[in-house]
Coordinates of C-alpha atoms and ligand atoms in Angstrom, one line a residue:
X22 CA -23.6 44.9 60.3
X23 CA -23.7 46.3 63.7
X24 CA -20.6 48.4 65.0
X25 CA -20.2 46.8 68.4
X26 CA -18.2 43.9 68.1
X27 CA -18.9 41.0 70.3
X28 CA -15.7 39.3 71.8
X29 CA -15.4 35.8 70.6
X30 CA -15.9 33.0 73.4
X31 CA -12.4 31.8 74.3
X32 CA -11.8 29.2 76.8
X33 CA -9.4 31.1 79.0
X34 CA -8.2 34.5 80.3
X35 CA -4.7 33.6 81.4
X36 CA -2.2 36.2 81.3
X37 CA 0.3 36.1 78.4
X38 CA 3.8 35.1 79.2
X39 CA 5.2 35.6 75.8
X40 CA 4.1 36.5 72.3
X41 CA 4.4 33.3 70.1
X42 CA 4.7 34.1 66.3
X43 CA 1.7 32.3 64.7
X44 CA 1.3 31.4 61.2
X45 CA -2.2 30.2 59.9
X46 CA -2.4 28.5 56.5
X47 CA -5.4 29.5 54.5
X48 CA -7.9 32.5 55.0
X49 CA -11.2 30.5 54.8
X50 CA -14.1 30.2 57.4
X51 CA -11.4 28.4 59.8
X52 CA -8.4 30.6 59.2
X53 CA -10.5 33.9 59.8
X54 CA -12.1 32.3 63.0
X55 CA -8.8 31.1 64.3
X56 CA -7.1 34.6 63.8
X57 CA -10.1 36.4 65.4
X58 CA -9.9 34.1 68.5
X59 CA -6.1 34.3 68.9
X60 CA -6.3 38.1 68.7
X61 CA -9.0 38.0 71.4
X62 CA -6.3 36.2 73.6
X63 CA -4.0 39.0 73.1
X64 CA -2.0 37.2 70.4
X65 CA -1.2 39.6 67.7
X66 CA 1.9 38.2 65.8
X67 CA -0.1 36.5 63.3
X68 CA 0.4 35.8 59.5
X69 CA -2.1 34.2 57.5
X70 CA -0.5 32.7 54.3
X71 CA -3.2 32.5 51.7
X72 CA -2.4 30.8 48.2
X73 CA -4.8 32.9 46.3
X74 CA -5.2 36.6 45.8
X75 CA -8.4 37.0 47.8
X76 CA -9.7 35.5 51.2
X77 CA -12.7 33.3 51.5
X78 CA -11.6 29.6 51.0
X79 CA -14.5 27.6 49.3
X80 CA -16.6 30.5 49.0
X81 CA -14.0 32.2 47.0
X82 CA -13.2 29.3 44.7
X83 CA -16.8 28.3 44.0
X84 CA -18.5 30.8 41.8
X85 CA -21.0 28.7 39.7
X86 CA -24.5 29.7 38.9
X87 CA -26.8 28.5 41.8
X88 CA -24.2 28.4 44.3
X89 CA -25.8 28.4 47.9
X90 CA -25.5 26.5 51.1
X91 CA -28.0 24.1 52.1
X92 CA -27.4 24.7 55.9
X93 CA -29.6 27.4 57.2
X94 CA -27.9 30.7 56.8
X95 CA -28.5 31.8 60.4
X96 CA -26.6 28.8 61.5
X97 CA -23.9 29.1 59.1
X98 CA -22.0 32.0 61.0
X99 CA -19.7 32.3 63.8
X100 CA -21.3 32.1 67.1
X101 CA -19.9 35.5 68.2
X102 CA -21.0 37.2 65.0
X103 CA -24.8 36.4 64.4
X104 CA -26.3 38.0 61.2
X105 CA -29.8 39.2 61.2
X106 CA -29.8 40.3 57.7
X107 CA -29.9 36.9 55.6
X108 CA -32.4 37.5 52.9
X109 CA -33.3 33.7 52.5
X110 CA -33.3 30.5 54.6
X111 CA -30.6 29.2 52.5
X112 CA -28.1 31.9 51.5
X113 CA -26.5 32.5 48.2
X114 CA -22.6 31.9 47.8
X115 CA -21.7 35.5 47.2
X116 CA -23.8 36.7 50.2
X117 CA -21.9 34.1 52.4
X118 CA -18.6 35.4 51.0
X119 CA -19.5 38.9 51.8
X120 CA -20.4 37.8 55.5
X121 CA -17.1 36.2 56.1
X122 CA -14.9 38.9 54.4
X123 CA -17.0 41.4 56.2
X124 CA -16.2 39.7 59.6
X125 CA -12.6 39.5 58.7
X126 CA -12.4 43.1 58.1
X127 CA -14.4 43.9 61.2
X128 CA -12.1 42.1 63.5
X129 CA -8.9 43.3 61.9
X130 CA -7.9 40.0 60.2
X131 CA -7.6 41.2 56.8
X132 CA -4.4 43.1 57.6
X133 CA -2.8 39.8 58.7
X134 CA -3.3 38.1 55.5
X135 CA -0.3 37.6 53.1
X136 CA -1.6 36.8 49.6
X137 CA -0.5 34.7 46.8
X138 CA 1.7 32.7 49.4
X139 CA 1.3 29.1 49.0
X140 CA 3.1 27.2 51.7
X141 CA 5.3 24.4 49.9
X142 CA 6.9 23.0 53.0
X143 CA 7.3 23.5 56.8
X144 CA 10.1 22.1 59.0
X145 CA 10.4 21.8 62.6
X146 CA 14.1 22.9 63.4
X147 CA 13.8 22.0 67.2
X148 CA 12.9 25.7 67.9
X149 CA 10.5 26.8 65.6
X150 CA 8.7 26.1 62.3
X151 CA 10.6 27.2 59.1
X152 CA 8.0 27.7 56.3
X153 CA 8.7 28.0 52.7
X154 CA 6.2 29.6 50.4
X155 CA 5.8 30.0 46.6
X156 CA 5.4 34.0 47.2
X157 CA 7.4 36.9 48.1
X158 CA 7.8 35.9 51.7
X159 CA 9.8 32.8 50.4
X160 CA 10.6 31.9 54.0
X161 CA 9.0 32.6 57.6
X162 CA 9.6 31.5 61.0
X163 CA 6.9 30.6 63.3
X164 CA 6.5 29.3 66.9
X165 CA 3.0 27.8 66.2
X166 CA 1.9 26.5 62.8
X167 CA -1.9 26.3 62.2
X168 CA -3.3 24.4 59.1
X169 CA -6.7 25.9 58.1
X170 CA -6.8 24.6 54.6
X171 CA -10.2 22.9 54.3
X172 CA -11.2 19.6 52.9
X173 CA -13.0 20.7 49.7
X174 CA -10.1 22.7 48.0
X175 CA -8.5 20.3 45.4
X176 CA -10.9 19.5 42.4
X177 CA -11.2 16.0 41.5
X178 CA -10.9 15.5 37.8
X179 CA -12.7 12.6 36.2
X180 CA -10.5 10.1 34.2
X181 CA -12.4 10.5 31.1
X182 CA -10.7 9.6 27.7
X183 CA -10.7 12.7 25.1
X184 CA -11.5 15.6 27.4
X185 CA -8.7 17.6 25.8
X186 CA -10.3 17.0 22.5
X187 CA -13.6 18.6 23.3
X188 CA -14.0 21.5 21.2
X189 CA -16.1 23.6 23.7
X190 CA -15.4 24.9 27.0
X191 CA -14.7 22.3 29.6
X192 CA -14.0 23.1 33.5
X193 CA -14.4 21.8 37.0
X194 CA -17.4 23.4 38.8
X195 CA -15.1 25.0 41.5
X196 CA -13.0 26.8 38.6
X197 CA -15.8 28.4 36.9
X198 CA -14.1 31.0 34.5
X199 CA -15.2 34.6 34.4
X200 CA -17.5 35.6 31.7
X201 CA -18.8 32.1 30.7
X202 CA -22.2 32.8 28.8
X203 CA -24.6 29.8 29.3
X204 CA -27.7 31.4 27.8
X205 CA -28.9 29.5 25.0
X206 CA -26.1 27.1 25.0
X207 CA -26.0 23.3 25.1
X208 CA -24.6 22.5 28.5
X209 CA -23.5 19.2 30.1
X210 CA -22.9 18.5 33.8
X211 CA -21.0 15.5 34.9
X212 CA -22.2 14.4 38.5
X213 CA -25.4 14.5 40.6
X214 CA -23.9 15.7 44.2
X215 CA -24.9 18.9 45.8
X216 CA -23.0 20.9 43.4
X217 CA -24.4 19.4 40.3
X218 CA -27.9 19.7 41.7
X219 CA -27.7 23.4 42.5
X220 CA -26.1 23.9 38.9
X221 CA -29.1 21.9 37.5
X222 CA -31.7 24.3 39.0
X223 CA -29.7 27.5 37.9
X224 CA -29.0 26.6 34.5
X225 CA -32.1 24.6 33.4
X226 CA -34.1 27.8 32.9
X227 CA -31.6 29.7 30.9
X228 CA -29.9 27.2 28.7
X229 CA -30.9 25.7 25.4
X230 CA -30.4 22.1 26.6
X231 CA -29.1 20.7 29.7
X232 CA -27.6 17.1 29.8
X233 CA -27.1 15.6 33.2
X234 CA -24.8 12.6 33.2
X235 CA -25.5 10.5 36.3
X236 CA -23.3 7.7 37.4
X237 CA -25.2 7.3 40.6
X238 CA -28.6 8.8 41.8
X239 CA -28.7 10.9 44.9
X240 CA -31.4 11.1 47.6
X241 CA -32.7 14.6 47.3
X242 CA -34.7 16.1 50.1
X243 CA -37.1 18.7 48.8
X244 CA -37.1 21.5 51.1
X245 CA -38.6 25.0 50.6
X246 CA -36.1 28.1 50.7
X247 CA -38.4 30.9 52.0
X248 CA -37.3 34.6 52.1
X249 CA -37.1 36.7 55.5
X250 CA -39.1 39.8 55.0
X251 CA -37.5 43.3 55.6
X252 CA -39.6 43.5 58.8
X253 CA -38.4 40.5 60.1
X254 CA -34.7 41.4 59.3
X255 CA -35.4 44.7 61.0
X256 CA -37.0 43.2 64.1
X257 CA -34.0 40.8 64.3
X258 CA -31.7 43.8 64.2
X259 CA -33.5 45.8 66.8
X260 CA -34.2 42.9 69.3
X261 CA -31.2 40.6 69.4
X262 CA -33.2 38.4 72.0
X263 CA -35.8 37.8 69.5
X264 CA -33.2 36.9 66.9
X265 CA -31.5 34.6 69.5
X266 CA -34.9 32.9 70.1
X267 CA -35.2 32.2 66.5
X268 CA -31.5 30.9 66.3
X269 CA -32.3 28.4 69.3
X270 CA -35.3 27.1 67.3
X271 CA -33.1 26.6 64.1
X272 CA -30.3 24.8 66.3
X273 CA -33.2 22.4 67.7
X274 CA -34.5 21.7 64.1
X275 CA -30.9 21.1 62.8
X276 CA -30.2 18.7 65.6
X277 CA -33.4 16.9 64.9
X278 CA -32.5 16.7 61.1
X279 CA -29.1 15.4 61.7
X280 CA -30.6 12.6 64.0
X281 CA -33.1 11.8 61.4
X282 CA -30.5 11.6 58.7
X283 CA -27.8 9.6 60.8
X284 CA -29.7 8.0 63.7
X285 CA -30.9 4.2 63.7
X286 CA -34.4 4.9 62.3
X287 CA -34.4 6.8 59.1
X288 CA -37.8 5.8 57.9
X289 CA -39.0 9.4 58.2
X290 CA -36.1 10.9 56.2
X291 CA -36.8 8.1 53.5
X292 CA -40.5 8.9 53.4
X293 CA -39.7 12.7 52.9
X294 CA -37.1 11.9 50.1
X295 CA -39.7 9.5 48.5
X296 CA -42.3 12.1 48.6
X297 CA -40.3 14.4 46.6
X298 CA -39.3 11.7 44.1
X299 CA -43.0 11.0 43.7
X300 CA -43.4 14.4 42.2
X301 CA -41.6 13.3 39.1
X302 CA -44.4 12.2 36.8
X303 CA -42.5 10.1 34.1
X304 CA -42.1 6.5 35.9
X305 CA -38.8 5.9 33.8
X306 CA -37.3 9.1 35.0
X307 CA -38.3 8.5 38.4
X308 CA -36.7 5.0 38.5
X309 CA -33.6 6.4 36.9
X310 CA -33.5 8.9 39.9
X311 CA -34.3 6.4 42.7
X312 CA -31.0 5.5 44.6
X313 CA -30.4 1.8 45.5
X314 CA -28.8 2.7 48.9
X315 CA -29.9 4.0 52.1
X316 CA -30.8 7.8 52.4
X317 CA -27.9 9.5 54.5
X318 CA -25.2 7.2 53.0
X319 CA -24.0 9.9 50.9
X320 CA -24.5 13.6 52.1
X321 CA -28.2 14.2 51.4
X322 CA -28.7 16.7 48.9
X323 CA -31.2 19.5 49.7
X324 CA -33.0 21.4 47.0
X325 CA -36.2 23.4 46.8
X326 CA -36.7 22.5 43.1
X327 CA -34.5 19.9 41.7
X328 CA -37.1 17.5 40.8
X329 CA -38.9 20.2 39.0
X330 CA -36.0 21.2 37.0
X331 CA -34.9 17.9 36.0
X332 CA -38.4 17.4 34.5
X333 CA -37.9 20.4 32.3
X334 CA -38.6 19.9 28.4
X335 CA -34.8 20.9 27.6
X336 CA -33.3 18.6 30.3
X337 CA -32.1 15.2 29.8
X338 CA -30.8 12.8 32.5
X339 CA -28.3 10.4 30.9
X340 CA -27.6 7.3 32.9
X341 CA -25.6 5.3 30.1
X342 CA -21.9 5.3 31.1
X343 CA -19.7 7.9 29.6
X344 CA -17.4 6.4 27.2
X345 CA -15.3 9.4 26.1
X346 CA -15.3 13.0 25.2
X347 CA -15.0 13.9 21.5
X348 CA -14.8 17.3 19.6
X349 CA -18.4 17.7 19.4
X350 CA -19.5 16.4 22.9
X351 CA -19.7 13.4 25.1
X352 CA -20.3 9.8 23.7
X353 CA -21.9 7.3 26.0
X354 CA -21.6 3.5 26.1
X355 CA -24.7 3.1 23.9
X356 CA -22.9 4.8 21.1
X357 CA -24.8 8.2 21.4
X358 CA -23.1 11.2 20.8
X359 CA -24.5 14.2 23.1
X360 CA -23.5 17.5 21.4
X361 CA -22.6 20.1 23.8
X362 CA -21.0 23.6 23.8
X363 CA -20.1 23.6 27.6
X364 CA -19.2 20.7 29.9
X365 CA -19.2 21.1 33.5
X366 CA -17.2 18.7 35.7
X367 CA -19.3 18.7 38.9
X368 CA -17.2 15.8 40.0
X369 CA -16.2 16.8 43.6
X370 CA -12.9 17.0 45.5
X371 CA -9.9 15.2 46.3
X372 CA -10.9 15.1 50.1
X373 CA -8.1 13.0 51.3
X374 CA -5.4 15.6 50.4
X375 CA -5.9 17.7 53.5
X376 CA -2.9 20.1 53.8
X377 CA -1.0 18.1 51.1
X378 CA 0.9 18.6 48.6
X379 CA 2.5 20.7 51.2
X380 CA 5.2 18.7 52.9
X381 CA 5.6 18.7 56.7
X382 CA 8.8 17.6 58.6
X383 CA 8.5 17.4 62.3
X384 CA 10.5 16.2 65.4
X385 CA 13.5 14.3 64.4
X386 CA 12.8 14.7 60.9
X387 CA 9.6 12.8 60.9
X388 CA 7.6 13.4 57.8
X389 CA 3.7 13.9 57.4
X390 CA 3.7 11.3 54.7
X391 CA 5.2 8.6 57.3
X392 CA 2.8 9.5 59.8
X393 CA -0.1 9.1 57.2
X394 CA 1.6 6.1 55.6
X395 CA -1.0 3.6 56.6
X396 CA -3.8 5.9 57.4
X397 CA -4.7 9.3 58.8
X398 CA -3.3 9.2 62.2
X399 CA -4.1 12.4 64.1
X400 CA -5.4 13.5 67.6
X401 CA -8.8 14.5 67.6
X402 CA -8.8 16.1 64.2
X403 CA -6.4 19.0 65.3
X404 CA -2.8 17.7 66.1
X405 CA -0.4 15.2 64.9
X406 CA 2.2 13.0 66.9
X407 CA 5.9 14.1 66.1
X408 CA 4.6 17.6 65.0
X409 CA 5.2 20.0 68.0
X410 CA 3.4 23.0 67.9
X411 CA 1.5 22.1 64.8
X412 CA -2.4 22.2 64.7
X413 CA -5.0 21.7 62.2
X414 CA -8.6 22.7 62.1
X415 CA -11.2 20.1 60.6
X416 CA -8.6 17.5 59.9
X417 CA -9.3 13.9 59.2
X418 CA -12.1 12.3 61.3
X419 CA -13.8 15.7 62.0
X420 CA -17.5 15.2 62.4
X421 CA -19.3 15.7 59.2
X422 CA -22.4 14.7 57.3
X423 CA -25.2 17.3 56.9
X424 CA -24.1 19.2 60.1
X425 CA -22.7 22.8 59.9
X426 CA -19.1 23.0 59.6
X427 CA -18.7 26.4 61.5
X428 CA -19.4 25.0 64.7
X429 CA -17.0 22.3 64.4
X430 CA -14.4 24.9 63.3
X431 CA -15.0 26.9 66.4
X432 CA -14.8 23.9 68.6
X433 CA -11.5 23.1 67.4
X434 CA -10.2 26.6 67.5
X435 CA -11.3 27.0 71.1
X436 CA -9.5 23.5 72.0
X437 CA -6.2 24.9 69.8
X438 CA -6.3 28.2 71.8
X439 CA -6.2 26.4 75.3
X440 CA -3.1 24.4 73.9
X441 CA -1.4 27.5 73.0
X442 CA -2.2 28.9 76.3
X443 CA -0.3 25.9 77.8
X444 CA 2.6 26.5 75.4
X445 CA 2.8 30.3 76.4
X446 CA 2.6 29.4 80.0
X447 CA 5.2 26.7 80.2
X448 CA 7.4 27.7 77.3
X449 CA 7.3 24.4 75.7
X450 CA 6.4 22.8 72.4
X451 CA 3.6 20.4 72.6
X452 CA 2.6 17.5 70.6
X453 CA 0.2 14.6 71.1
X454 CA 1.7 11.3 72.4
X455 CA 1.7 8.7 69.6
X456 CA 0.4 5.7 71.4
X457 CA -2.4 7.7 73.0
X458 CA -3.3 9.2 69.6
X459 CA -3.4 5.8 68.1
X460 CA -5.6 4.4 70.7
X461 CA -8.2 7.3 70.6
X462 CA -8.2 7.1 66.7
X463 CA -8.8 3.2 66.9
X464 CA -12.0 3.8 69.0
X465 CA -13.0 6.5 66.5
X466 CA -12.6 4.3 63.6
X467 CA -14.5 1.4 65.3
X468 CA -17.4 3.7 66.0
X469 CA -17.2 5.2 62.3
X470 CA -17.7 1.5 61.0
X471 CA -21.2 1.6 62.7
X472 CA -22.6 4.5 61.0
X473 CA -24.9 5.0 57.9
X474 CA -22.0 6.2 55.9
X475 CA -20.4 2.7 56.0
X476 CA -23.4 0.7 56.3
X477 CA -25.8 2.3 53.9
X478 CA -24.7 0.5 50.8
X479 CA -23.0 3.3 48.9
X480 CA -19.5 4.6 48.1
X481 CA -18.8 8.3 48.8
X482 CA -15.8 10.8 49.6
X483 CA -16.5 10.2 53.2
X484 CA -14.7 6.8 53.0
X485 CA -11.1 5.8 53.1
X486 CA -9.6 3.0 51.1
X487 CA -10.8 0.3 53.4
X488 CA -14.3 1.6 53.3
X489 CA -14.1 3.4 56.7
X490 CA -15.5 6.6 57.1
X491 CA -13.1 9.5 57.7
X492 CA -15.7 11.1 59.9
X493 CA -16.1 10.9 63.7
X494 CA -19.8 10.2 64.3
X495 CA -20.0 12.6 67.2
X496 CA -22.7 15.1 67.3
X497 CA -21.7 18.9 67.7
X498 CA -22.9 18.6 71.3
X499 CA -20.8 15.5 71.8
X500 CA -17.8 17.1 70.1
X501 CA -17.9 20.3 72.2
X502 CA -18.1 18.2 75.5
X503 CA -15.1 16.0 74.2
X504 CA -13.2 18.9 73.4
X505 CA -14.1 21.3 76.0
X506 CA -10.7 21.2 77.7
X507 CA -7.5 19.5 76.5
X508 CA -6.2 16.6 78.5
X509 CA -2.6 17.6 78.7
X510 CA -1.7 14.1 79.9
X511 CA -2.2 13.1 76.1
X512 CA 0.5 15.3 75.1
X513 CA 4.2 15.4 75.2
X514 CA 6.1 18.7 76.0
X515 CA 9.3 19.4 74.3
X516 CA 11.7 21.8 75.6
X517 CA 12.4 24.8 73.4
X518 CA 14.4 27.8 73.6
X519 CA 14.3 31.1 71.8
X520 CA 10.8 31.7 72.1
X521 CA 9.4 35.3 72.5
X522 CA 11.5 36.8 69.9
X523 CA 10.4 39.4 67.3
X524 CA 8.6 37.8 64.2
X525 CA 11.2 37.5 61.4
X526 CA 10.1 37.6 57.9
X527 CA 13.0 37.0 55.7
X528 CA 12.8 38.1 52.0
Ligands
LIG625 P1 -19.7 15.1 45.2 O1 -20.6 15.0 46.3 O2 -18.4 14.2 45.5 O3 -20.2 14.5 43.9 C1 -19.5 14.2 42.8 C2 -20.4 13.6 41.7 O4 -19.6 13.6 40.5 C3 -21.1 12.5 42.0 O5 -22.3 12.4 41.6 C4 -20.1 11.5 41.4 O6 -20.9 10.2 41.0 C5 -20.0 12.2 40.1 N1 -18.5 11.7 39.4 C6 -17.4 11.8 40.0 N2 -16.5 11.3 39.1 C7 -17.1 11.1 38.0 C8 -16.9 10.2 36.7 N3 -15.6 9.9 36.5 N4 -17.9 9.9 35.8 C9 -19.2 10.3 36.2 N5 -19.4 10.8 37.3 C10 -18.5 11.1 38.2 O7 -19.1 16.5 44.9 P2 -19.9 18.0 45.1 O8 -21.2 17.9 44.5 O9 -19.0 18.9 44.5 O10 -20.0 17.8 46.6 C11 -18.9 17.8 47.4 C12 -19.2 18.4 48.8 O11 -19.1 19.7 48.7 C13 -20.5 17.8 49.4 O12 -20.7 16.7 50.0 C14 -20.8 19.0 50.5 O13 -19.9 18.8 51.6 C15 -20.0 20.2 49.6 N6 -21.2 21.1 49.0 C16 -21.9 21.6 50.0 C17 -23.1 22.4 49.6 C18 -24.0 23.0 50.4 O14 -24.9 23.5 50.0 N7 -23.8 23.0 51.7 C19 -23.1 22.5 48.0 C20 -22.2 22.1 47.2 C21 -21.1 21.3 47.8 P3 -20.6 8.9 42.1 O15 -21.6 9.3 43.3 O16 -21.0 7.7 41.3 O17 -19.2 8.9 42.7

């Protein structure tokens, strides 16, 4: 990486009035971005509470074979820290982890991280947040609390009878144990999402037998993953303007791709998916793999070679429902026992947990569970009514689908920084007005009902219990425009005192 650090783009340069104590929960892509931008604003009293012993969020937790990111690597970076050194169009997981941990070190974020500190609860005392953790700090005070916990952090385990009786190894894809030998083994994968697809292409060439248990087929876009030559990488390093030109082209392609997937006319994306599917020679297998819902309803899976891998002689796609797990393997509804040594649960995440199970208690003792009693009430995915000086990054109803989450994270952080500027200037606590929040969210939910995620004829982790997507259908450009500056009329200012003191960390 280059040695000259570019200052991240922050929305304002107003002089500091006082130094707030900021606690950020989570040291993933969002937590690191937030700390970097706070530091660029002259705020240095920052503690990042990380429940694990290492930074990196989803790129730390996921270590399964084949882990990669299907967003072009050049776009899966902070805007202020381009990386000319990616080896392939779609980067592998370990390379992505290295990029983010490298940036954290470069921008002096690493020393702010307190590891093995899971936040159990946070309570607004009227003056500050009192944060209880499972780790050595036990209790901290903060003027501002920011949740950067991510949405894909709690594995969802399937409710399959007999899983404990299975005699082989069984684990969730996001909890891949160290030292698992898959070579020459009989491996089963439950699920056919982005994770399972990446696992399939990595495992098929090395295992003895691969059994994929498919409940619902996925639309897969067959997309090549070309490498970048060392010459090209050297040119991007030497000529940043050349690199920027390539980035602009990628951004344009990415906008067009998102529009093709989520826009009104999806005939082109369907024909591209169909073309990939047509490469499956066996008509019975091809039929099993063909979804009966619209492409784009679930997140489209991107893979250079899934259809090739699934046709391997040692690969079987099982579509009979799973009845139970047994000592020797998995039994399906047709009575067949699929004998296995290893069973991987690529069954996704509890995506409606957000920062829970942590408990949050705000103004007048209002609890997060009360605010979210009948839905995920929130202000623009970044703030909650009754929760003074509390912010979250990538909260409920963030834009989503196949777009890069990094741009969304930076947009949220820039918005939050401006709110913090206001807090510093006026020496107040800030929280969104409840009625305004309800009105804005009602409009987002109405718009979300009118999307492919709601109307495409599938079920997915995007949907809430009423079948409404927990995703704002704004494009990244619309989101940036919408969140360029906070409308402070939407907020309530709460008087506080005691701000500006030294950070206190009680043992
Ligand atoms: P997912 O998309 O939620 O897929 C879970 C899979 O498990 C589905 O096929 C689901 O079937 C199946 N499943 C769940 N419970 C089951 C049960 N009891 N019995 C049988 N099958 C069951 O999870 P994921 O693949 O881990 O991906 C989650 C998200 O992570 C993605 O949407 C994406 O945002 C992110 N991700 C991104 C990348 C990337 O390259 N950018 C890679 C991996 C993950 P049904 O469809 O029938 O529910």
